[in-house]
mmCIF file of C-alpha atoms and ligand atoms in Angstrom:
data_model
loop_
_atom_site.group_PDB
_atom_site.id
_atom_site.type_symbol
_atom_site.label_atom_id
_atom_site.label_comp_id
_atom_site.label_asym_id
_atom_site.label_seq_id
_atom_site.Cartn_x
_atom_site.Cartn_y
_atom_site.Cartn_z
ATOM 1 C CA UNK A 1 0.000 0.000 0.000
ATOM 2 C CA UNK A 2 1.668 3.297 -1.036
ATOM 3 C CA UNK A 3 2.381 5.436 2.076
ATOM 4 C CA UNK A 4 1.245 8.694 0.529
ATOM 5 C CA UNK A 5 -2.271 7.485 -0.343
ATOM 6 C CA UNK A 6 -5.323 8.664 1.548
ATOM 7 C CA UNK A 7 -7.614 5.844 2.652
ATOM 8 C CA UNK A 8 -11.296 6.717 2.830
ATOM 9 C CA UNK A 9 -13.779 4.992 5.126
ATOM 10 C CA UNK A 10 -16.362 4.718 2.375
ATOM 11 C CA UNK A 11 -15.996 5.186 -1.367
ATOM 12 C CA UNK A 12 -19.321 5.626 -3.115
ATOM 13 C CA UNK A 13 -19.303 4.747 -6.801
ATOM 14 C CA UNK A 14 -21.987 6.657 -8.703
ATOM 15 C CA UNK A 15 -23.445 10.123 -8.194
ATOM 16 C CA UNK A 16 -27.160 9.590 -8.821
ATOM 17 C CA UNK A 17 -29.729 10.097 -6.045
ATOM 18 C CA UNK A 18 -28.502 6.993 -4.156
ATOM 19 C CA UNK A 19 -24.853 8.094 -4.260
ATOM 20 C CA UNK A 20 -25.608 11.726 -3.405
ATOM 21 C CA UNK A 21 -27.785 10.848 -0.417
ATOM 22 C CA UNK A 22 -25.207 8.281 0.728
ATOM 23 C CA UNK A 23 -22.545 11.029 0.666
ATOM 24 C CA UNK A 24 -24.719 13.172 2.952
ATOM 25 C CA UNK A 25 -25.626 10.380 5.333
ATOM 26 C CA UNK A 26 -21.995 9.253 5.495
ATOM 27 C CA UNK A 27 -21.235 12.664 7.001
ATOM 28 C CA UNK A 28 -23.949 12.140 9.592
ATOM 29 C CA UNK A 29 -22.159 8.909 10.476
ATOM 30 C CA UNK A 30 -18.846 10.748 10.832
ATOM 31 C CA UNK A 31 -17.196 8.792 8.034
ATOM 32 C CA UNK A 32 -14.555 9.995 5.611
ATOM 33 C CA UNK A 33 -16.333 9.844 2.269
ATOM 34 C CA UNK A 34 -15.263 9.869 -1.344
ATOM 35 C CA UNK A 35 -17.750 9.804 -4.226
ATOM 36 C CA UNK A 36 -16.604 8.896 -7.738
ATOM 37 C CA UNK A 37 -18.844 9.728 -10.712
ATOM 38 C CA UNK A 38 -18.098 8.677 -14.292
ATOM 39 C CA UNK A 39 -19.750 11.761 -15.798
ATOM 40 C CA UNK A 40 -18.913 15.426 -15.355
ATOM 41 C CA UNK A 41 -21.934 16.142 -13.147
ATOM 42 C CA UNK A 42 -23.995 14.623 -10.353
ATOM 43 C CA UNK A 43 -27.613 13.550 -10.873
ATOM 44 C CA UNK A 44 -27.442 10.201 -12.647
ATOM 45 C CA UNK A 45 -30.598 9.108 -14.381
ATOM 46 C CA UNK A 46 -32.472 12.209 -13.204
ATOM 47 C CA UNK A 47 -30.795 14.038 -16.104
ATOM 48 C CA UNK A 48 -32.980 11.978 -18.440
ATOM 49 C CA UNK A 49 -36.084 13.903 -17.351
ATOM 50 C CA UNK A 50 -34.937 17.336 -16.117
ATOM 51 C CA UNK A 51 -38.238 19.129 -16.723
ATOM 52 C CA UNK A 52 -40.477 16.439 -15.296
ATOM 53 C CA UNK A 53 -42.389 17.302 -12.137
ATOM 54 C CA UNK A 54 -41.543 14.849 -9.370
ATOM 55 C CA UNK A 55 -44.457 14.167 -7.041
ATOM 56 C CA UNK A 56 -43.427 11.033 -5.205
ATOM 57 C CA UNK A 57 -40.759 12.150 -2.748
ATOM 58 C CA UNK A 58 -41.944 12.528 0.830
ATOM 59 C CA UNK A 59 -42.494 16.120 2.029
ATOM 60 C CA UNK A 60 -41.404 17.566 -1.326
ATOM 61 C CA UNK A 61 -44.231 19.289 -3.230
ATOM 62 C CA UNK A 62 -44.228 18.719 -7.023
ATOM 63 C CA UNK A 63 -40.806 19.975 -8.095
ATOM 64 C CA UNK A 64 -38.940 19.968 -11.394
ATOM 65 C CA UNK A 65 -36.317 17.250 -11.476
ATOM 66 C CA UNK A 66 -33.498 19.670 -12.332
ATOM 67 C CA UNK A 67 -34.287 21.615 -9.132
ATOM 68 C CA UNK A 68 -34.206 18.401 -7.120
ATOM 69 C CA UNK A 69 -30.782 17.529 -8.554
ATOM 70 C CA UNK A 70 -29.503 20.895 -7.287
ATOM 71 C CA UNK A 71 -30.999 20.316 -3.831
ATOM 72 C CA UNK A 72 -29.570 16.809 -3.646
ATOM 73 C CA UNK A 73 -26.115 18.010 -4.636
ATOM 74 C CA UNK A 74 -26.231 20.774 -2.036
ATOM 75 C CA UNK A 75 -27.201 18.225 0.607
ATOM 76 C CA UNK A 76 -24.540 15.763 -0.581
ATOM 77 C CA UNK A 77 -21.858 18.426 -0.071
ATOM 78 C CA UNK A 78 -22.965 19.255 3.519
ATOM 79 C CA UNK A 79 -20.023 17.451 5.139
ATOM 80 C CA UNK A 80 -17.511 18.227 2.367
ATOM 81 C CA UNK A 81 -16.989 14.769 0.917
ATOM 82 C CA UNK A 82 -14.302 14.357 -1.732
ATOM 83 C CA UNK A 83 -16.061 14.227 -5.103
ATOM 84 C CA UNK A 84 -14.241 12.953 -8.175
ATOM 85 C CA UNK A 85 -15.737 13.482 -11.639
ATOM 86 C CA UNK A 86 -15.020 11.928 -15.038
ATOM 87 C CA UNK A 87 -13.688 8.648 -13.707
ATOM 88 C CA UNK A 88 -15.350 5.335 -14.299
ATOM 89 C CA UNK A 89 -14.367 2.819 -11.634
ATOM 90 C CA UNK A 90 -13.400 -0.505 -13.197
ATOM 91 C CA UNK A 91 -11.170 -2.779 -11.127
ATOM 92 C CA UNK A 92 -11.286 -3.956 -7.523
ATOM 93 C CA UNK A 93 -8.419 -5.459 -5.539
ATOM 94 C CA UNK A 94 -8.021 -6.316 -1.867
ATOM 95 C CA UNK A 95 -4.603 -5.396 -0.501
ATOM 96 C CA UNK A 96 -2.814 -7.447 2.161
ATOM 97 C CA UNK A 97 -3.958 -5.189 5.013
ATOM 98 C CA UNK A 98 -7.604 -5.489 3.866
ATOM 99 C CA UNK A 99 -7.746 -2.065 2.195
ATOM 100 C CA UNK A 100 -9.738 -1.995 -1.042
ATOM 101 C CA UNK A 101 -7.958 -0.591 -4.085
ATOM 102 C CA UNK A 102 -10.141 0.711 -6.896
ATOM 103 C CA UNK A 103 -8.747 1.470 -10.319
ATOM 104 C CA UNK A 104 -10.588 3.832 -12.632
ATOM 105 C CA UNK A 105 -10.463 4.121 -16.409
ATOM 106 C CA UNK A 106 -8.092 7.114 -16.141
ATOM 107 C CA UNK A 107 -5.551 4.871 -14.393
ATOM 108 C CA UNK A 108 -6.072 6.570 -11.024
ATOM 109 C CA UNK A 109 -6.187 4.386 -7.905
ATOM 110 C CA UNK A 110 -8.481 4.996 -4.949
ATOM 111 C CA UNK A 111 -8.117 3.441 -1.500
ATOM 112 C CA UNK A 112 -10.989 2.685 0.814
ATOM 113 C CA UNK A 113 -12.059 0.504 3.725
ATOM 114 C CA UNK A 114 -15.526 -0.070 2.287
ATOM 115 C CA UNK A 115 -17.321 0.552 -1.003
ATOM 116 C CA UNK A 116 -20.913 1.434 -1.813
ATOM 117 C CA UNK A 117 -21.921 0.659 -5.365
ATOM 118 C CA UNK A 118 -24.578 3.193 -6.396
ATOM 119 C CA UNK A 119 -24.112 2.759 -10.136
ATOM 120 C CA UNK A 120 -27.789 2.513 -11.123
ATOM 121 C CA UNK A 121 -27.918 0.860 -14.508
ATOM 122 C CA UNK A 122 -24.180 1.325 -14.956
ATOM 123 C CA UNK A 123 -23.173 3.442 -17.902
ATOM 124 C CA UNK A 124 -26.335 3.464 -19.974
ATOM 125 C CA UNK A 125 -26.415 3.374 -23.724
ATOM 126 C CA UNK A 126 -29.674 4.228 -25.383
ATOM 127 C CA UNK A 127 -31.298 1.478 -27.445
ATOM 128 C CA UNK A 128 -31.545 3.267 -30.788
ATOM 129 C CA UNK A 129 -34.153 2.847 -33.527
ATOM 130 C CA UNK A 130 -33.029 0.017 -35.765
ATOM 131 C CA UNK A 131 -33.899 1.664 -39.098
ATOM 132 C CA UNK A 132 -31.182 2.513 -41.575
ATOM 133 C CA UNK A 133 -30.548 6.229 -41.874
ATOM 134 C CA UNK A 134 -32.577 7.088 -38.746
ATOM 135 C CA UNK A 135 -29.528 8.737 -37.194
ATOM 136 C CA UNK A 136 -29.610 11.643 -39.655
ATOM 137 C CA UNK A 137 -32.819 12.896 -38.004
ATOM 138 C CA UNK A 138 -31.287 12.976 -34.525
ATOM 139 C CA UNK A 139 -30.296 16.600 -34.991
ATOM 140 C CA UNK A 140 -33.876 17.614 -35.851
ATOM 141 C CA UNK A 141 -37.029 15.785 -34.763
ATOM 142 C CA UNK A 142 -36.010 12.246 -33.760
ATOM 143 C CA UNK A 143 -35.513 12.181 -29.993
ATOM 144 C CA UNK A 144 -34.414 9.564 -27.483
ATOM 145 C CA UNK A 145 -35.259 11.630 -24.371
ATOM 146 C CA UNK A 146 -37.622 14.485 -23.645
ATOM 147 C CA UNK A 147 -35.330 17.209 -22.375
ATOM 148 C CA UNK A 148 -37.454 20.311 -22.995
ATOM 149 C CA UNK A 149 -41.204 19.813 -22.933
ATOM 150 C CA UNK A 150 -41.813 23.148 -24.617
ATOM 151 C CA UNK A 151 -40.199 21.930 -27.843
ATOM 152 C CA UNK A 152 -43.257 19.727 -28.324
ATOM 153 C CA UNK A 153 -45.912 22.387 -27.705
ATOM 154 C CA UNK A 154 -48.724 22.229 -30.295
ATOM 155 C CA UNK A 155 -47.008 19.370 -32.171
ATOM 156 C CA UNK A 156 -48.079 15.931 -33.356
ATOM 157 C CA UNK A 157 -45.749 13.608 -31.491
ATOM 158 C CA UNK A 158 -45.269 9.878 -31.997
ATOM 159 C CA UNK A 159 -43.843 7.960 -29.035
ATOM 160 C CA UNK A 160 -42.570 4.442 -29.652
ATOM 161 C CA UNK A 161 -42.206 2.154 -26.621
ATOM 162 C CA UNK A 162 -44.180 0.441 -23.898
ATOM 163 C CA UNK A 163 -42.258 0.860 -20.652
ATOM 164 C CA UNK A 164 -42.509 3.383 -17.809
ATOM 165 C CA UNK A 165 -40.504 6.009 -19.674
ATOM 166 C CA UNK A 166 -42.646 5.876 -22.830
ATOM 167 C CA UNK A 167 -45.874 6.071 -20.831
ATOM 168 C CA UNK A 168 -44.494 8.789 -18.550
ATOM 169 C CA UNK A 169 -43.484 10.925 -21.509
ATOM 170 C CA UNK A 170 -46.833 10.401 -23.203
ATOM 171 C CA UNK A 171 -48.578 11.697 -20.075
ATOM 172 C CA UNK A 172 -46.199 14.635 -19.776
ATOM 173 C CA UNK A 173 -46.779 15.598 -23.414
ATOM 174 C CA UNK A 174 -50.557 15.152 -23.499
ATOM 175 C CA UNK A 175 -51.383 18.596 -22.040
ATOM 176 C CA UNK A 176 -48.826 20.301 -24.317
ATOM 177 C CA UNK A 177 -48.833 18.521 -27.670
ATOM 178 C CA UNK A 178 -51.599 18.830 -30.290
ATOM 179 C CA UNK A 179 -51.719 15.028 -30.558
ATOM 180 C CA UNK A 180 -49.799 12.176 -28.944
ATOM 181 C CA UNK A 181 -49.580 8.829 -30.770
ATOM 182 C CA UNK A 182 -48.193 5.879 -28.812
ATOM 183 C CA UNK A 183 -46.931 2.889 -30.786
ATOM 184 C CA UNK A 184 -46.022 -0.318 -28.956
ATOM 185 C CA UNK A 185 -45.108 -3.702 -30.412
ATOM 186 C CA UNK A 186 -46.962 -5.623 -27.656
ATOM 187 C CA UNK A 187 -50.616 -5.524 -26.527
ATOM 188 C CA UNK A 188 -49.653 -4.861 -22.895
ATOM 189 C CA UNK A 189 -47.678 -1.932 -21.518
ATOM 190 C CA UNK A 190 -44.979 -2.632 -18.911
ATOM 191 C CA UNK A 191 -45.759 0.486 -16.885
ATOM 192 C CA UNK A 192 -47.732 1.601 -13.816
ATOM 193 C CA UNK A 193 -51.406 0.754 -14.302
ATOM 194 C CA UNK A 194 -52.777 4.187 -13.410
ATOM 195 C CA UNK A 195 -50.263 5.870 -15.719
ATOM 196 C CA UNK A 196 -51.311 3.576 -18.575
ATOM 197 C CA UNK A 197 -55.000 4.259 -17.826
ATOM 198 C CA UNK A 198 -54.323 7.995 -17.881
ATOM 199 C CA UNK A 199 -52.496 7.776 -21.198
ATOM 200 C CA UNK A 200 -55.269 5.669 -22.753
ATOM 201 C CA UNK A 201 -57.821 8.434 -22.085
ATOM 202 C CA UNK A 202 -56.299 10.938 -24.492
ATOM 203 C CA UNK A 203 -53.450 9.482 -26.523
ATOM 204 C CA UNK A 204 -54.057 7.599 -29.787
ATOM 205 C CA UNK A 205 -52.590 4.220 -28.966
ATOM 206 C CA UNK A 206 -51.541 1.652 -31.597
ATOM 207 C CA UNK A 207 -50.841 -1.896 -30.322
ATOM 208 C CA UNK A 208 -49.343 -4.237 -31.373
ATOM 209 C CA UNK A 209 -47.598 -1.987 -33.869
ATOM 210 C CA UNK A 210 -44.012 -0.993 -34.538
ATOM 211 C CA UNK A 211 -42.311 1.835 -36.366
ATOM 212 C CA UNK A 212 -41.387 0.607 -39.840
ATOM 213 C CA UNK A 213 -40.330 3.577 -41.998
ATOM 214 C CA UNK A 214 -39.474 7.224 -41.494
ATOM 215 C CA UNK A 215 -40.325 9.618 -44.322
ATOM 216 C CA UNK A 216 -38.460 12.866 -44.337
ATOM 217 C CA UNK A 217 -37.635 15.853 -46.407
ATOM 218 C CA UNK A 218 -34.058 16.912 -45.898
ATOM 219 C CA UNK A 219 -33.247 16.338 -42.264
ATOM 220 C CA UNK A 220 -36.766 16.367 -40.821
ATOM 221 C CA UNK A 221 -39.219 13.487 -40.491
ATOM 222 C CA UNK A 222 -42.723 14.428 -41.666
ATOM 223 C CA UNK A 223 -44.476 11.042 -41.501
ATOM 224 C CA UNK A 224 -43.984 7.560 -40.120
ATOM 225 C CA UNK A 225 -45.239 4.177 -41.333
ATOM 226 C CA UNK A 226 -46.207 1.829 -38.541
ATOM 227 C CA UNK A 227 -47.004 -1.850 -39.145
ATOM 228 C CA UNK A 228 -49.187 -4.276 -37.225
ATOM 229 C CA UNK A 229 -46.896 -6.869 -35.580
ATOM 230 C CA UNK A 230 -49.082 -9.826 -36.640
ATOM 231 C CA UNK A 231 -50.924 -8.845 -39.823
ATOM 232 C CA UNK A 232 -48.301 -6.523 -41.330
ATOM 233 C CA UNK A 233 -51.015 -3.914 -42.081
ATOM 234 C CA UNK A 234 -49.494 -0.486 -42.434
ATOM 235 C CA UNK A 235 -50.709 2.966 -41.308
ATOM 236 C CA UNK A 236 -49.031 6.282 -42.135
ATOM 237 C CA UNK A 237 -49.084 8.999 -39.468
ATOM 238 C CA UNK A 238 -48.249 12.641 -40.182
ATOM 239 C CA UNK A 239 -46.048 13.830 -37.346
ATOM 240 C CA UNK A 240 -43.863 16.749 -36.225
ATOM 241 C CA UNK A 241 -41.660 14.788 -33.818
ATOM 242 C CA UNK A 242 -40.765 11.203 -32.940
ATOM 243 C CA UNK A 243 -39.690 10.059 -29.473
ATOM 244 C CA UNK A 244 -38.113 6.607 -29.274
ATOM 245 C CA UNK A 245 -38.205 5.012 -25.835
ATOM 246 C CA UNK A 246 -36.922 1.486 -26.374
ATOM 247 C CA UNK A 247 -34.920 1.249 -23.166
ATOM 248 C CA UNK A 248 -31.259 1.203 -22.342
ATOM 249 C CA UNK A 249 -28.402 -1.227 -22.605
ATOM 250 C CA UNK A 250 -26.787 -1.738 -19.208
ATOM 251 C CA UNK A 251 -23.019 -1.664 -19.080
ATOM 252 C CA UNK A 252 -21.341 -2.331 -15.738
ATOM 253 C CA UNK A 253 -17.893 -2.535 -17.345
ATOM 254 C CA UNK A 254 -15.371 -4.472 -15.247
ATOM 255 C CA UNK A 255 -17.615 -4.243 -12.162
ATOM 256 C CA UNK A 256 -19.485 -7.125 -13.781
ATOM 257 C CA UNK A 257 -16.333 -9.227 -13.255
ATOM 258 C CA UNK A 258 -15.814 -8.476 -9.552
ATOM 259 C CA UNK A 259 -17.482 -11.756 -8.566
ATOM 260 C CA UNK A 260 -20.625 -10.096 -7.238
ATOM 261 C CA UNK A 261 -23.654 -12.348 -6.899
ATOM 262 C CA UNK A 262 -26.286 -11.194 -9.383
ATOM 263 C CA UNK A 263 -30.039 -11.551 -9.491
ATOM 264 C CA UNK A 264 -31.433 -11.037 -13.006
ATOM 265 C CA UNK A 265 -28.471 -8.822 -13.912
ATOM 266 C CA UNK A 266 -28.803 -6.673 -10.761
ATOM 267 C CA UNK A 267 -26.526 -7.025 -7.743
ATOM 268 C CA UNK A 268 -27.988 -9.247 -5.048
ATOM 269 C CA UNK A 269 -27.954 -7.824 -1.518
ATOM 270 C CA UNK A 270 -29.382 -8.809 1.832
ATOM 271 C CA UNK A 271 -31.631 -6.534 3.935
ATOM 272 C CA UNK A 272 -28.547 -4.618 5.185
ATOM 273 C CA UNK A 273 -27.457 -3.862 1.570
ATOM 274 C CA UNK A 274 -24.435 -6.156 1.965
ATOM 275 C CA UNK A 275 -23.270 -8.024 -1.139
ATOM 276 C CA UNK A 276 -21.384 -11.315 -1.156
ATOM 277 C CA UNK A 277 -18.061 -9.381 -1.107
ATOM 278 C CA UNK A 278 -17.154 -8.305 2.457
ATOM 279 C CA UNK A 279 -17.112 -4.513 2.785
ATOM 280 C CA UNK A 280 -18.966 -3.936 -0.498
ATOM 281 C CA UNK A 281 -22.511 -2.631 -0.204
ATOM 282 C CA UNK A 282 -25.104 -1.460 -2.736
ATOM 283 C CA UNK A 283 -27.757 1.262 -2.922
ATOM 284 C CA UNK A 284 -30.293 2.423 -5.496
ATOM 285 C CA UNK A 285 -31.379 0.825 -8.752
ATOM 286 C CA UNK A 286 -28.354 -1.502 -8.844
ATOM 287 C CA UNK A 287 -29.546 -3.242 -5.671
ATOM 288 C CA UNK A 288 -31.728 -6.329 -5.724
ATOM 289 C CA UNK A 289 -33.254 -7.197 -2.364
ATOM 290 C CA UNK A 290 -36.581 -8.379 -1.021
ATOM 291 C CA UNK A 291 -38.150 -4.966 -0.503
ATOM 292 C CA UNK A 292 -36.536 -3.010 -3.362
ATOM 293 C CA UNK A 293 -38.379 0.123 -4.531
ATOM 294 C CA UNK A 294 -36.959 1.418 -7.825
ATOM 295 C CA UNK A 295 -37.676 5.067 -7.149
ATOM 296 C CA UNK A 296 -35.704 8.021 -5.836
ATOM 297 C CA UNK A 297 -37.285 7.476 -2.405
ATOM 298 C CA UNK A 298 -36.165 3.837 -2.508
ATOM 299 C CA UNK A 299 -32.632 4.965 -3.403
ATOM 300 C CA UNK A 300 -32.543 7.208 -0.313
ATOM 301 C CA UNK A 301 -33.625 4.367 1.943
ATOM 302 C CA UNK A 302 -31.039 1.984 0.475
ATOM 303 C CA UNK A 303 -28.358 4.660 0.948
ATOM 304 C CA UNK A 304 -29.121 4.987 4.674
ATOM 305 C CA UNK A 305 -29.069 1.210 5.132
ATOM 306 C CA UNK A 306 -25.814 0.839 3.179
ATOM 307 C CA UNK A 307 -24.093 3.606 5.178
ATOM 308 C CA UNK A 308 -25.235 2.160 8.499
ATOM 309 C CA UNK A 309 -23.915 -1.228 7.389
ATOM 310 C CA UNK A 310 -20.585 0.268 6.327
ATOM 311 C CA UNK A 311 -20.322 2.008 9.714
ATOM 312 C CA UNK A 312 -20.973 -1.242 11.600
ATOM 313 C CA UNK A 313 -18.532 -3.101 9.343
ATOM 314 C CA UNK A 314 -15.847 -0.570 10.309
ATOM 315 C CA UNK A 315 -16.907 -0.133 13.946
ATOM 316 C CA UNK A 316 -18.951 -3.127 15.101
ATOM 317 C CA UNK A 317 -19.891 -1.434 18.416
ATOM 318 C CA UNK A 318 -21.183 1.774 16.751
ATOM 319 C CA UNK A 319 -24.858 2.771 17.017
ATOM 320 C CA UNK A 320 -26.937 1.040 14.377
ATOM 321 C CA UNK A 321 -28.065 4.375 12.895
ATOM 322 C CA UNK A 322 -27.191 8.073 13.046
ATOM 323 C CA UNK A 323 -28.710 10.238 15.759
ATOM 324 C CA UNK A 324 -31.725 12.155 14.384
ATOM 325 C CA UNK A 325 -30.815 15.422 12.671
ATOM 326 C CA UNK A 326 -33.027 17.532 14.982
ATOM 327 C CA UNK A 327 -30.778 16.682 17.957
ATOM 328 C CA UNK A 328 -27.579 15.731 16.156
ATOM 329 C CA UNK A 329 -24.631 17.837 17.328
ATOM 330 C CA UNK A 330 -23.167 17.866 13.795
ATOM 331 C CA UNK A 331 -25.876 20.365 12.892
ATOM 332 C CA UNK A 332 -25.573 22.742 15.880
ATOM 333 C CA UNK A 333 -23.238 25.172 14.112
ATOM 334 C CA UNK A 334 -25.011 24.781 10.791
ATOM 335 C CA UNK A 335 -28.405 25.475 12.382
ATOM 336 C CA UNK A 336 -27.199 28.939 13.414
ATOM 337 C CA UNK A 337 -27.087 29.884 9.725
ATOM 338 C CA UNK A 338 -30.802 29.266 9.560
ATOM 339 C CA UNK A 339 -31.499 31.172 12.812
ATOM 340 C CA UNK A 340 -32.724 28.017 14.406
ATOM 341 C CA UNK A 341 -30.752 28.566 17.586
ATOM 342 C CA UNK A 342 -27.896 26.544 18.944
HETATM 343 C C1 FAD B 430 -38.094 8.334 -17.535
HETATM 344 C C2 FAD B 430 -37.951 8.050 -16.074
HETATM 345 C C3 FAD B 430 -38.744 8.736 -15.174
HETATM 346 C C4 FAD B 430 -38.603 8.503 -13.796
HETATM 347 N N1 FAD B 430 -39.409 9.198 -12.935
HETATM 348 C C5 FAD B 430 -39.266 9.007 -11.603
HETATM 349 C C6 FAD B 430 -40.104 9.718 -10.672
HETATM 350 O O1 FAD B 430 -40.979 10.488 -11.071
HETATM 351 N N2 FAD B 430 -39.926 9.503 -9.344
HETATM 352 C C7 FAD B 430 -38.965 8.628 -8.856
HETATM 353 O O2 FAD B 430 -38.855 8.504 -7.650
HETATM 354 N N3 FAD B 430 -38.164 7.942 -9.723
HETATM 355 C C8 FAD B 430 -38.296 8.089 -11.075
HETATM 356 N N4 FAD B 430 -37.504 7.375 -11.936
HETATM 357 C C9 FAD B 430 -36.540 6.401 -11.377
HETATM 358 C C10 FAD B 430 -35.263 7.079 -10.858
HETATM 359 O O3 FAD B 430 -34.701 7.897 -11.864
HETATM 360 C C11 FAD B 430 -34.251 6.006 -10.432
HETATM 361 O O4 FAD B 430 -34.870 5.142 -9.490
HETATM 362 C C12 FAD B 430 -33.023 6.669 -9.798
HETATM 363 O O5 FAD B 430 -32.366 7.527 -10.704
HETATM 364 C C13 FAD B 430 -32.012 5.591 -9.328
HETATM 365 O O6 FAD B 430 -30.934 6.259 -8.754
HETATM 366 P P1 FAD B 430 -29.477 5.599 -8.606
HETATM 367 O O7 FAD B 430 -28.665 6.594 -7.857
HETATM 368 O O8 FAD B 430 -29.621 4.232 -8.075
HETATM 369 O O9 FAD B 430 -28.933 5.411 -10.097
HETATM 370 P P2 FAD B 430 -28.699 6.445 -11.283
HETATM 371 O O10 FAD B 430 -29.599 7.603 -11.177
HETATM 372 O O11 FAD B 430 -28.750 5.611 -12.515
HETATM 373 O O12 FAD B 430 -27.200 6.959 -11.060
HETATM 374 C C14 FAD B 430 -26.105 6.093 -11.225
HETATM 375 C C15 FAD B 430 -24.833 6.924 -11.448
HETATM 376 O O13 FAD B 430 -23.691 6.062 -11.407
HETATM 377 C C16 FAD B 430 -22.761 6.470 -12.399
HETATM 378 N N5 FAD B 430 -21.900 5.314 -12.695
HETATM 379 C C17 FAD B 430 -22.276 4.136 -13.257
HETATM 380 N N6 FAD B 430 -21.219 3.298 -13.338
HETATM 381 C C18 FAD B 430 -20.158 3.961 -12.804
HETATM 382 C C19 FAD B 430 -18.788 3.616 -12.578
HETATM 383 N N7 FAD B 430 -18.296 2.401 -12.895
HETATM 384 N N8 FAD B 430 -17.960 4.545 -12.022
HETATM 385 C C20 FAD B 430 -18.444 5.775 -11.665
HETATM 386 N N9 FAD B 430 -19.746 6.149 -11.852
HETATM 387 C C21 FAD B 430 -20.587 5.250 -12.398
HETATM 388 C C22 FAD B 430 -23.631 6.907 -13.559
HETATM 389 O O14 FAD B 430 -22.930 7.780 -14.431
HETATM 390 C C23 FAD B 430 -24.790 7.615 -12.813
HETATM 391 O O15 FAD B 430 -24.531 8.996 -12.633
HETATM 392 C C24 FAD B 430 -37.645 7.559 -13.320
HETATM 393 C C25 FAD B 430 -36.832 6.863 -14.233
HETATM 394 C C26 FAD B 430 -37.000 7.088 -15.599
HETATM 395 C C27 FAD B 430 -36.150 6.306 -16.548
#
C-alpha cells in the first residue's frame, strides 16, 4: 500500500440520487467519504427527465427534477466529501492489510475501507431505432429523451415504446402537444397501471404496432409508417416529432467481473445492503433485495441502510443508525445559519 495514499472509510461509486444521499448520510455517520462519478456532473438518471415534475418524494411538493438535482447536490456536499468526476471505476483489488484498491479508467487508484456501489444501470447506452438512416434525423425531430417539454408544444408527437418512460413521456406531453400517438409492439404496456390508464384516455394508442419507416424531407421526419406486428397492415401517421423510448443497454464494465452475486443482472444484496463481497454494499437501482423500490425514495432508503452497514462493518460497536438530525450535534453550528438557535 503506497504510504502517501489517503484511505477513505467509504468510497461511493456513482453520483445519482442513491450516491448523493449516501454522501450526505456518510457525514452524519462521521465517516470519511469519497464519491466517484463517471460523468462530469452529479444527478445520474435524473438528467434523463430534467423538466419532469416529481411528485413522489416525501415532504417535497411537485418539483422539477433539475431543481431536485440541485438540492440533492447541495445536501450531498454538507459534510464536504471528496467528489471525483469523469472517472469510471473498473477494477477492484483487496490489498494485504484489507484495504480496497479501486482502479478507474483514467488509471487513477483509490483506496478505501468499504465501497458502496450506487451505479444505477451502470453506464447506460440508449437502445436506438433500428432503421437505416434514422440517425440523420437525430439533430432535428427524432428524440431519445424528452429534455425540454416546450419543444413539443402544439405538435403531433409519436412515441414508440411500452415501458414506464414511454408512458411517462406520453402523459407529460398530453397537455402540451396537439396530438400524442403511442406505438407499442406488444398488446400490454410494462408500466404503472394508473399511468397507462391515464395515457389511454387521451393518446391515440396503436398496439401491437411498430415503427417501420421514417419519411423525411431533408433532415426532418414528416411522416412515419407503422405496421401491425401480426398482420403486417401499415398505417401512415403525419407527425412533427418522434420520441423513441426502447430502453437502455446496461453496461457495468469491469464491475461485472468483480465476482458479485447477481439476481437477473442486478446485484444481489441482503436486507442490510451487503453483497457477497465483504465490505462492499449497494444502494439504489443496482440493488436487488426483497423490498426493493426502484424510485428516488427507494434509493434514499437503500443509501441509509448501506451507510449504516458500512459504519458497523468498520466499527462493530457503533450505534446502528445516526442520531436524528433535529438533535444531532453535527448540525448545531449549521443550524445557526438558519437562525434556528444553537
Ligand atoms: C423516464 C424516467 C422517469 C422517472 N421518474 C421518476 C419519478 O418520477 N420519481 C422517482 O422517484 N423515480 C423516477 N424514476 C426512477 C429514478 O430515476 C431512479 O430510481 C433513480 O435515478 C435511481 O438512482 P441511482 O442513484 O440508483 O442510479 P442512477 O440515477 O442511474 O445513477 C447512477 C450513477 O452512477 C454512475 N456510474 C455508473 N457506473 C459507474 C462507474 N463504474 N464509475 C463511476 N460512476 C458510475 C452513472 O454515471 C450515474 O450517474 C424515473 C426513471 C426514468 C427512466
